[in-house]
Amino acid sequence: MGQAGGSPLKHPGPDARALARNRGREAWSGPLFFWLVSRAWTFLAGFLSLWLLSRGKGFLSWPELVQAWRRWDADYYLKIAASGYTGPGVDPRVVAFFPLYPALTKAVWLLVGDPVISGLLVSLASSLLAFRLLWALAEESGYSGFGAALSLAAFPTAVFLAAPYPEALFLAGAAGAFLYARRGRWLAAGLLAAVATASKPQGLFLLPGLLVEYLLVSRPRRLLSHHLLWIPLASLPPAAFSFYQKAVLGNPLAWLQAQQRWWWRQYVGPWRSFLATLAGARFQGFPTNWIMALRMELAAAALGLVVLALLATRREWGFLAYAGTALGAFMVSTYYFSIPRLLLVLFPVHLELGRAARGLKGAVALALLGTALGTVGTVVYLQGMWFF
């Protein structure tokens, strides 16, 4: 029956519905492939290294293989999931870590009964979403979804997309925020940015990037549109966390001061930070893997600066504002710490590396070099040595 005074109602036919389903499958097939292959390789290389480098006798038990993933910051996140931020025997250093990832880990823990497995499951689910959102953002921004996913899968620090760390959750929020901002869906962008800021303090650097994106797409007379109100949603989780720390610890910036006290995040300026890192990379009094790690910090900082230059030449001002402020903050602390891990979650890095690896030879080179370094990183991490 037709509408009164109008044309008959139209419903999507079987062909249209089938086409929509096919497009949905295609949108997930590429990200799912890279996620499956890269995560399978990470766990295979990790478990084999644990067996081959074990100093005991016989095969390692399943609990030993699982507990090996509880290294470095993963231990702090799992402590928060178990005991929160206050109480008898709580490590005071945990106040430096933001709450969303341990909260999700705690929720899954109630279902599966093991904290480490729970953390691994949260990271795996988050990394699949990160692959999907990064692919979509690349395609909609004139980059290669295939290349960006390849870069993420083969990145030297990709072990942190599987380990009980919030990196994958953060990346999903950051890439998703920019994806929906470019689609003009600012509420979704603000909510996804809030996921990132609830996961890691670096999420705050999304704010200048999203603001630049908004200014670029808004006409002068629409600068004060209600869409602008959704961007500050990203600031709510850090603000709430600060209020919580004020209430229970008496200090709203306890998380920031913990970073300064225990992780050498004091501001010293870019030149002094560079010279201190360079001196440490040449100091023979450090353990060997610390020297190597500091040299990789310098290499990662150089790569990050190259990516910033490329973003500027392409006039990707929103990406540049986000990546530039994030990288800049890491290059003005006492030493360079965790810049290779930062680049893992700076999605513009993967967009540019994916573009640079166009063609079969470039893709193969990126895959082989990245996977080789990433395998070494997985082994180092699981052996309990410092790795970014």
CSV table of C-alpha atoms in Angstrom, one decimal:
chain,number,residue,atom,x,y,z
A,1,MET,CA,0.0,0.0,0.0
A,2,GLY,CA,1.4,3.4,-0.9
A,3,GLN,CA,1.7,6.5,1.2
A,4,ALA,CA,-1.1,9.0,0.9
A,5,GLY,CA,-0.1,11.6,-1.6
A,6,GLY,CA,3.3,10.1,-2.1
A,7,SER,CA,5.3,7.3,-3.6
A,8,PRO,CA,5.0,3.7,-2.4
A,9,LEU,CA,7.0,2.7,0.6
A,10,LYS,CA,10.3,1.1,-0.3
A,11,HIS,CA,11.9,-1.7,1.6
A,12,PRO,CA,15.4,-3.0,1.0
A,13,GLY,CA,15.2,-6.2,-1.0
A,14,PRO,CA,17.1,-9.4,-0.5
A,15,ASP,CA,19.9,-8.1,-2.7
A,16,ALA,CA,20.4,-4.9,-0.7
A,17,ARG,CA,20.4,-6.8,2.6
A,18,ALA,CA,22.9,-9.3,1.2
A,19,LEU,CA,25.1,-6.5,0.0
A,20,ALA,CA,25.1,-4.9,3.5
A,21,ARG,CA,26.0,-8.2,5.1
A,22,ASN,CA,28.9,-8.7,2.6
A,23,ARG,CA,30.2,-5.2,3.3
A,24,GLY,CA,30.1,-5.9,7.0
A,25,ARG,CA,32.0,-9.1,6.6
A,26,GLU,CA,34.6,-7.4,4.3
A,27,ALA,CA,35.0,-4.6,6.9
A,28,TRP,CA,36.0,-7.2,9.5
A,29,SER,CA,37.9,-9.8,7.4
A,30,GLY,CA,41.1,-7.9,6.9
A,31,PRO,CA,41.5,-6.7,10.6
A,32,LEU,CA,40.5,-10.2,11.8
A,33,PHE,CA,43.2,-11.8,9.6
A,34,PHE,CA,45.9,-9.6,10.9
A,35,TRP,CA,44.7,-10.0,14.5
A,36,LEU,CA,44.6,-13.8,14.3
A,37,VAL,CA,48.0,-14.2,12.7
A,38,SER,CA,49.8,-11.7,14.8
A,39,ARG,CA,48.3,-12.8,18.1
A,40,ALA,CA,48.9,-16.5,17.3
A,41,TRP,CA,52.5,-15.7,16.5
A,42,THR,CA,53.0,-13.7,19.7
A,43,PHE,CA,51.7,-16.5,21.9
A,44,LEU,CA,53.5,-19.3,19.9
A,45,ALA,CA,56.9,-17.5,20.1
A,46,GLY,CA,56.3,-16.6,23.7
A,47,PHE,CA,55.4,-20.1,24.9
A,48,LEU,CA,58.3,-21.7,22.9
A,49,SER,CA,60.8,-19.2,24.4
A,50,LEU,CA,59.6,-20.0,27.9
A,51,TRP,CA,60.1,-23.8,27.3
A,52,LEU,CA,63.4,-23.4,25.5
A,53,LEU,CA,64.9,-21.0,27.9
A,54,SER,CA,63.6,-22.6,31.1
A,55,ARG,CA,66.3,-23.6,33.5
A,56,GLY,CA,64.2,-26.3,35.2
A,57,LYS,CA,63.5,-29.9,34.2
A,58,GLY,CA,60.5,-31.1,32.2
A,59,PHE,CA,57.9,-29.1,30.5
A,60,LEU,CA,56.5,-26.0,32.2
A,61,SER,CA,53.1,-26.3,33.7
A,62,TRP,CA,50.1,-24.3,32.4
A,63,PRO,CA,50.1,-22.0,35.5
A,64,GLU,CA,53.8,-21.3,34.9
A,65,LEU,CA,53.2,-20.4,31.3
A,66,VAL,CA,50.3,-18.1,32.2
A,67,GLN,CA,52.0,-16.4,35.1
A,68,ALA,CA,55.0,-15.5,32.9
A,69,TRP,CA,52.8,-12.8,31.3
A,70,ARG,CA,52.7,-11.0,34.7
A,71,ARG,CA,55.7,-8.8,34.1
A,72,TRP,CA,56.5,-5.1,34.9
A,73,ASP,CA,53.4,-2.8,34.6
A,74,ALA,CA,51.2,-5.8,34.1
A,75,ASP,CA,51.8,-6.7,37.8
A,76,TYR,CA,50.6,-3.3,38.9
A,77,TYR,CA,47.4,-3.5,36.8
A,78,LEU,CA,46.6,-6.9,38.2
A,79,LYS,CA,47.3,-5.7,41.7
A,80,ILE,CA,44.7,-2.9,41.2
A,81,ALA,CA,42.2,-5.4,39.8
A,82,ALA,CA,42.8,-7.5,43.0
A,83,SER,CA,42.9,-4.9,45.7
A,84,GLY,CA,42.2,-1.5,44.3
A,85,TYR,CA,44.3,1.6,45.1
A,86,THR,CA,44.0,1.7,48.9
A,87,GLY,CA,44.1,-0.7,51.9
A,88,PRO,CA,46.7,-2.7,53.9
A,89,GLY,CA,49.6,-3.9,51.9
A,90,VAL,CA,48.7,-2.0,48.7
A,91,ASP,CA,51.7,-1.0,46.7
A,92,PRO,CA,51.8,2.8,46.7
A,93,ARG,CA,53.0,2.9,43.1
A,94,VAL,CA,49.7,1.6,41.8
A,95,VAL,CA,48.2,5.1,42.0
A,96,ALA,CA,50.1,6.1,38.8
A,97,PHE,CA,47.9,3.7,36.7
A,98,PHE,CA,44.5,4.6,35.4
A,99,PRO,CA,41.5,2.5,36.3
A,100,LEU,CA,39.6,1.3,33.2
A,101,TYR,CA,41.8,-1.6,32.2
A,102,PRO,CA,42.0,-3.1,35.8
A,103,ALA,CA,38.2,-2.6,36.2
A,104,LEU,CA,37.5,-4.6,33.0
A,105,THR,CA,40.0,-7.2,34.1
A,106,LYS,CA,38.3,-7.5,37.4
A,107,ALA,CA,34.9,-8.0,35.7
A,108,VAL,CA,36.3,-10.8,33.5
A,109,TRP,CA,38.2,-12.3,36.5
A,110,LEU,CA,34.8,-12.9,38.2
A,111,LEU,CA,33.8,-15.1,35.2
A,112,VAL,CA,37.0,-17.0,34.4
A,113,GLY,CA,38.6,-17.2,37.9
A,114,ASP,CA,42.2,-16.2,37.0
A,115,PRO,CA,43.6,-12.6,37.0
A,116,VAL,CA,46.3,-13.1,34.4
A,117,ILE,CA,44.0,-15.0,31.9
A,118,SER,CA,41.4,-12.2,32.5
A,119,GLY,CA,44.0,-9.5,31.6
A,120,LEU,CA,45.0,-11.4,28.5
A,121,LEU,CA,41.4,-11.8,27.4
A,122,VAL,CA,40.7,-8.1,27.8
A,123,SER,CA,43.8,-7.2,25.8
A,124,LEU,CA,42.9,-9.7,23.1
A,125,ALA,CA,39.4,-8.4,22.7
A,126,SER,CA,40.6,-4.8,22.8
A,127,SER,CA,43.3,-5.4,20.2
A,128,LEU,CA,40.7,-6.9,17.8
A,129,LEU,CA,38.7,-3.8,18.1
A,130,ALA,CA,41.8,-1.7,17.7
A,131,PHE,CA,42.7,-3.4,14.4
A,132,ARG,CA,39.1,-2.8,13.1
A,133,LEU,CA,39.0,0.9,14.0
A,134,LEU,CA,42.5,1.6,12.8
A,135,TRP,CA,41.7,-0.1,9.4
A,136,ALA,CA,38.5,2.0,9.0
A,137,LEU,CA,40.3,5.2,10.0
A,138,ALA,CA,43.0,4.6,7.5
A,139,GLU,CA,40.6,3.9,4.7
A,140,GLU,CA,38.5,7.0,5.4
A,141,SER,CA,41.6,9.2,5.7
A,142,GLY,CA,43.2,8.3,2.4
A,143,TYR,CA,45.7,5.8,3.8
A,144,SER,CA,45.8,2.0,3.4
A,145,GLY,CA,43.9,-0.1,5.9
A,146,PHE,CA,46.0,-3.1,4.9
A,147,GLY,CA,49.2,-1.2,5.4
A,148,ALA,CA,48.2,0.3,8.8
A,149,ALA,CA,47.0,-3.1,10.0
A,150,LEU,CA,50.3,-4.7,8.8
A,151,SER,CA,52.3,-2.0,10.7
A,152,LEU,CA,50.4,-2.6,13.9
A,153,ALA,CA,50.6,-6.4,13.6
A,154,ALA,CA,54.4,-6.4,13.0
A,155,PHE,CA,55.3,-3.5,15.2
A,156,PRO,CA,58.4,-4.3,17.5
A,157,THR,CA,56.4,-3.6,20.7
A,158,ALA,CA,53.2,-5.5,19.6
A,159,VAL,CA,53.6,-7.9,22.5
A,160,PHE,CA,51.9,-5.2,24.6
A,161,LEU,CA,48.7,-5.8,22.6
A,162,ALA,CA,48.6,-9.3,24.1
A,163,ALA,CA,50.1,-8.8,27.5
A,164,PRO,CA,48.0,-7.6,30.5
A,165,TYR,CA,48.5,-3.9,29.6
A,166,PRO,CA,46.0,-1.3,28.6
A,167,GLU,CA,47.7,-0.4,25.3
A,168,ALA,CA,45.2,-2.2,23.0
A,169,LEU,CA,42.2,-0.6,24.9
A,170,PHE,CA,43.8,2.8,24.6
A,171,LEU,CA,44.5,2.4,20.9
A,172,ALA,CA,40.9,1.3,20.2
A,173,GLY,CA,39.6,4.4,22.0
A,174,ALA,CA,42.1,6.8,20.3
A,175,ALA,CA,41.6,5.5,16.7
A,176,GLY,CA,37.9,5.2,17.2
A,177,ALA,CA,37.6,8.8,18.5
A,178,PHE,CA,39.3,10.2,15.4
A,179,LEU,CA,37.3,7.9,13.1
A,180,TYR,CA,34.0,9.1,14.4
A,181,ALA,CA,35.2,12.7,14.6
A,182,ARG,CA,35.8,12.5,10.8
A,183,ARG,CA,32.4,11.1,10.3
A,184,GLY,CA,30.9,14.0,12.2
A,185,ARG,CA,29.6,11.9,15.1
A,186,TRP,CA,31.1,13.9,17.9
A,187,LEU,CA,29.2,12.2,20.8
A,188,ALA,CA,30.7,8.8,19.8
A,189,ALA,CA,34.1,10.5,19.3
A,190,GLY,CA,34.0,12.0,22.8
A,191,LEU,CA,32.9,8.7,24.4
A,192,LEU,CA,35.7,6.8,22.7
A,193,ALA,CA,38.2,9.4,23.6
A,194,ALA,CA,37.0,8.9,27.2
A,195,VAL,CA,37.8,5.2,26.9
A,196,ALA,CA,41.4,6.2,26.0
A,197,THR,CA,41.7,8.8,28.9
A,198,ALA,CA,40.3,6.3,31.4
A,199,SER,CA,43.0,3.8,30.2
A,200,LYS,CA,46.2,5.9,30.2
A,201,PRO,CA,47.1,9.5,31.0
A,202,GLN,CA,48.3,10.0,27.4
A,203,GLY,CA,44.7,10.0,26.4
A,204,LEU,CA,44.6,13.7,27.4
A,205,PHE,CA,46.7,14.5,24.3
A,206,LEU,CA,43.7,13.5,22.2
A,207,LEU,CA,42.0,16.7,23.3
A,208,PRO,CA,44.1,19.1,21.2
A,209,GLY,CA,43.9,16.7,18.2
A,210,LEU,CA,40.1,16.4,18.3
A,211,LEU,CA,39.8,20.2,18.8
A,212,VAL,CA,41.8,20.8,15.7
A,213,GLU,CA,39.7,18.3,13.8
A,214,TYR,CA,36.6,20.1,14.9
A,215,LEU,CA,37.9,23.5,13.8
A,216,LEU,CA,38.9,22.2,10.4
A,217,VAL,CA,35.4,20.8,9.6
A,218,SER,CA,33.3,23.6,11.2
A,219,ARG,CA,32.4,26.7,9.4
A,220,PRO,CA,33.1,30.0,11.2
A,221,ARG,CA,29.5,30.6,12.1
A,222,ARG,CA,29.2,27.0,13.6
A,223,LEU,CA,32.3,27.1,15.8
A,224,LEU,CA,30.0,27.2,18.9
A,225,SER,CA,27.9,24.3,17.8
A,226,HIS,CA,26.6,21.8,20.4
A,227,HIS,CA,29.0,19.2,18.9
A,228,LEU,CA,31.9,21.1,20.5
A,229,LEU,CA,30.5,20.1,23.9
A,230,TRP,CA,31.2,16.4,23.3
A,231,ILE,CA,35.0,16.8,23.0
A,232,PRO,CA,35.5,17.6,26.7
A,233,LEU,CA,33.9,14.2,27.6
A,234,ALA,CA,37.5,12.9,27.2
A,235,SER,CA,38.6,15.0,30.3
A,236,LEU,CA,35.9,13.5,32.6
A,237,PRO,CA,37.7,10.2,33.5
A,238,PRO,CA,41.0,11.8,34.5
A,239,ALA,CA,39.0,14.4,36.5
A,240,ALA,CA,37.0,11.7,38.2
A,241,PHE,CA,40.2,9.8,39.0
A,242,SER,CA,41.7,13.0,40.5
A,243,PHE,CA,38.6,13.6,42.6
A,244,TYR,CA,38.8,10.0,43.8
A,245,GLN,CA,42.4,10.3,44.8
A,246,LYS,CA,41.7,13.6,46.5
A,247,ALA,CA,39.0,11.8,48.6
A,248,VAL,CA,41.0,8.7,49.5
A,249,LEU,CA,44.6,10.0,49.4
A,250,GLY,CA,44.2,13.7,50.0
A,251,ASN,CA,46.0,14.5,46.8
A,252,PRO,CA,44.2,15.0,43.5
A,253,LEU,CA,47.4,14.7,41.5
A,254,ALA,CA,48.7,11.6,43.3
A,255,TRP,CA,48.9,9.8,39.9
A,256,LEU,CA,51.1,12.5,38.4
A,257,GLN,CA,53.4,12.7,41.4
A,258,ALA,CA,53.8,8.9,41.4
A,259,GLN,CA,54.9,9.1,37.8
A,260,GLN,CA,57.5,11.7,38.8
A,261,ARG,CA,58.7,9.9,41.9
A,262,TRP,CA,59.0,6.3,40.7
A,263,TRP,CA,59.2,6.6,36.9
A,264,TRP,CA,61.5,9.6,36.5
A,265,ARG,CA,58.9,11.7,34.6
A,266,GLN,CA,60.2,15.0,35.9
A,267,TYR,CA,60.3,17.8,33.3
A,268,VAL,CA,63.9,18.6,32.3
A,269,GLY,CA,63.6,20.0,28.8
A,270,PRO,CA,64.2,18.4,25.4
A,271,TRP,CA,67.9,18.9,25.2
A,272,ARG,CA,68.8,17.6,28.6
A,273,SER,CA,66.4,14.6,28.2
A,274,PHE,CA,68.1,13.7,24.9
A,275,LEU,CA,71.7,14.0,26.4
A,276,ALA,CA,70.7,12.0,29.4
A,277,THR,CA,69.3,9.2,27.3
A,278,LEU,CA,72.4,9.3,25.0
A,279,ALA,CA,74.7,9.1,27.9
A,280,GLY,CA,72.8,6.1,29.4
A,281,ALA,CA,72.8,4.4,26.0
A,282,ARG,CA,76.6,4.5,26.1
A,283,PHE,CA,77.1,3.8,29.8
A,284,GLN,CA,78.7,0.4,30.3
A,285,GLY,CA,77.7,0.3,34.0
A,286,PHE,CA,74.1,-0.4,33.0
A,287,PRO,CA,72.8,-4.0,32.3
A,288,THR,CA,73.2,-4.9,28.7
A,289,ASN,CA,69.5,-5.0,27.9
A,290,TRP,CA,69.0,-1.5,29.5
A,291,ILE,CA,71.7,-0.1,27.2
A,292,MET,CA,70.0,-1.7,24.2
A,293,ALA,CA,66.6,-0.4,25.4
A,294,LEU,CA,67.9,3.1,25.7
A,295,ARG,CA,69.3,2.9,22.2
A,296,MET,CA,65.9,1.7,20.9
A,297,GLU,CA,64.3,4.7,22.7
A,298,LEU,CA,66.5,7.0,20.7
A,299,ALA,CA,65.6,5.2,17.5
A,300,ALA,CA,61.9,5.3,18.3
A,301,ALA,CA,62.1,9.1,19.0
A,302,ALA,CA,63.8,9.6,15.7
A,303,LEU,CA,61.0,7.6,13.9
A,304,GLY,CA,58.4,9.6,15.8
A,305,LEU,CA,59.9,12.9,14.6
A,306,VAL,CA,59.9,11.6,11.0
A,307,VAL,CA,56.2,10.7,11.3
A,308,LEU,CA,55.5,14.2,12.6
A,309,ALA,CA,57.2,15.7,9.6
A,310,LEU,CA,55.2,13.5,7.2
A,311,LEU,CA,52.0,14.5,8.9
A,312,ALA,CA,52.9,18.1,8.5
A,313,THR,CA,53.7,17.7,4.8
A,314,ARG,CA,50.3,16.0,4.3
A,315,ARG,CA,48.5,18.7,6.4
A,316,GLU,CA,47.0,16.2,8.7
A,317,TRP,CA,46.8,18.8,11.4
A,318,GLY,CA,44.5,16.9,13.8
A,319,PHE,CA,46.8,13.8,13.7
A,320,LEU,CA,49.8,16.1,14.1
A,321,ALA,CA,48.4,17.9,17.2
A,322,TYR,CA,47.7,14.6,18.9
A,323,ALA,CA,50.9,12.8,18.0
A,324,GLY,CA,53.1,15.9,18.4
A,325,THR,CA,51.9,16.7,22.0
A,326,ALA,CA,52.1,13.0,23.0
A,327,LEU,CA,55.6,12.5,21.7
A,328,GLY,CA,56.8,15.9,22.9
A,329,ALA,CA,55.7,15.0,26.5
A,330,PHE,CA,57.8,11.8,26.4
A,331,MET,CA,60.9,13.7,25.1
A,332,VAL,CA,61.1,16.3,27.9
A,333,SER,CA,61.3,13.9,30.9
A,334,THR,CA,64.4,12.9,32.8
A,335,TYR,CA,65.2,10.1,30.2
A,336,TYR,CA,63.4,8.7,27.2
A,337,PHE,CA,61.2,6.0,28.7
A,338,SER,CA,58.7,3.8,26.8
A,339,ILE,CA,58.7,5.8,23.5
A,340,PRO,CA,58.7,2.5,21.5
A,341,ARG,CA,55.5,1.5,23.4
A,342,LEU,CA,54.1,5.0,22.9
A,343,LEU,CA,54.5,4.6,19.1
A,344,LEU,CA,52.6,1.4,19.3
A,345,VAL,CA,49.5,3.3,20.3
A,346,LEU,CA,50.0,6.4,18.3
A,347,PHE,CA,47.9,5.4,15.3
A,348,PRO,CA,49.4,8.1,12.9
A,349,VAL,CA,52.6,6.1,13.1
A,350,HIS,CA,50.9,3.0,11.6
A,351,LEU,CA,49.1,5.1,9.0
A,352,GLU,CA,52.4,6.5,7.8
A,353,LEU,CA,54.4,3.3,8.0
A,354,GLY,CA,51.6,1.6,6.1
A,355,ARG,CA,51.8,4.2,3.4
A,356,ALA,CA,55.6,3.9,3.2
A,357,ALA,CA,55.3,0.1,2.8
A,358,ARG,CA,53.2,0.3,-0.4
A,359,GLY,CA,53.9,-2.5,-2.8
A,360,LEU,CA,54.9,-6.1,-2.3
A,361,LYS,CA,58.5,-5.4,-1.5
A,362,GLY,CA,57.7,-2.7,1.0
A,363,ALA,CA,55.1,-4.8,2.7
A,364,VAL,CA,57.4,-7.9,3.0
A,365,ALA,CA,60.2,-5.8,4.3
A,366,LEU,CA,58.0,-4.2,7.0
A,367,ALA,CA,56.5,-7.6,8.0
A,368,LEU,CA,59.9,-9.3,8.2
A,369,LEU,CA,61.8,-6.6,10.0
A,370,GLY,CA,58.9,-5.8,12.4
A,371,THR,CA,58.2,-9.4,13.2
A,372,ALA,CA,61.8,-10.2,13.9
A,373,LEU,CA,62.1,-7.3,16.3
A,374,GLY,CA,58.8,-8.1,17.8
A,375,THR,CA,59.7,-11.7,18.4
A,376,VAL,CA,62.8,-10.6,20.2
A,377,GLY,CA,60.7,-8.2,22.3
A,378,THR,CA,58.3,-11.0,23.2
A,379,VAL,CA,61.1,-13.2,24.4
A,380,VAL,CA,62.7,-10.4,26.4
A,381,TYR,CA,59.4,-9.5,28.0
A,382,LEU,CA,58.6,-13.0,29.0
A,383,GLN,CA,62.1,-13.6,30.4
A,384,GLY,CA,61.4,-10.7,32.8
A,385,MET,CA,64.0,-8.3,31.4
A,386,TRP,CA,63.2,-4.6,30.8
A,387,PHE,CA,61.6,-4.1,27.5
A,388,PHE,CA,60.3,-0.5,26.8
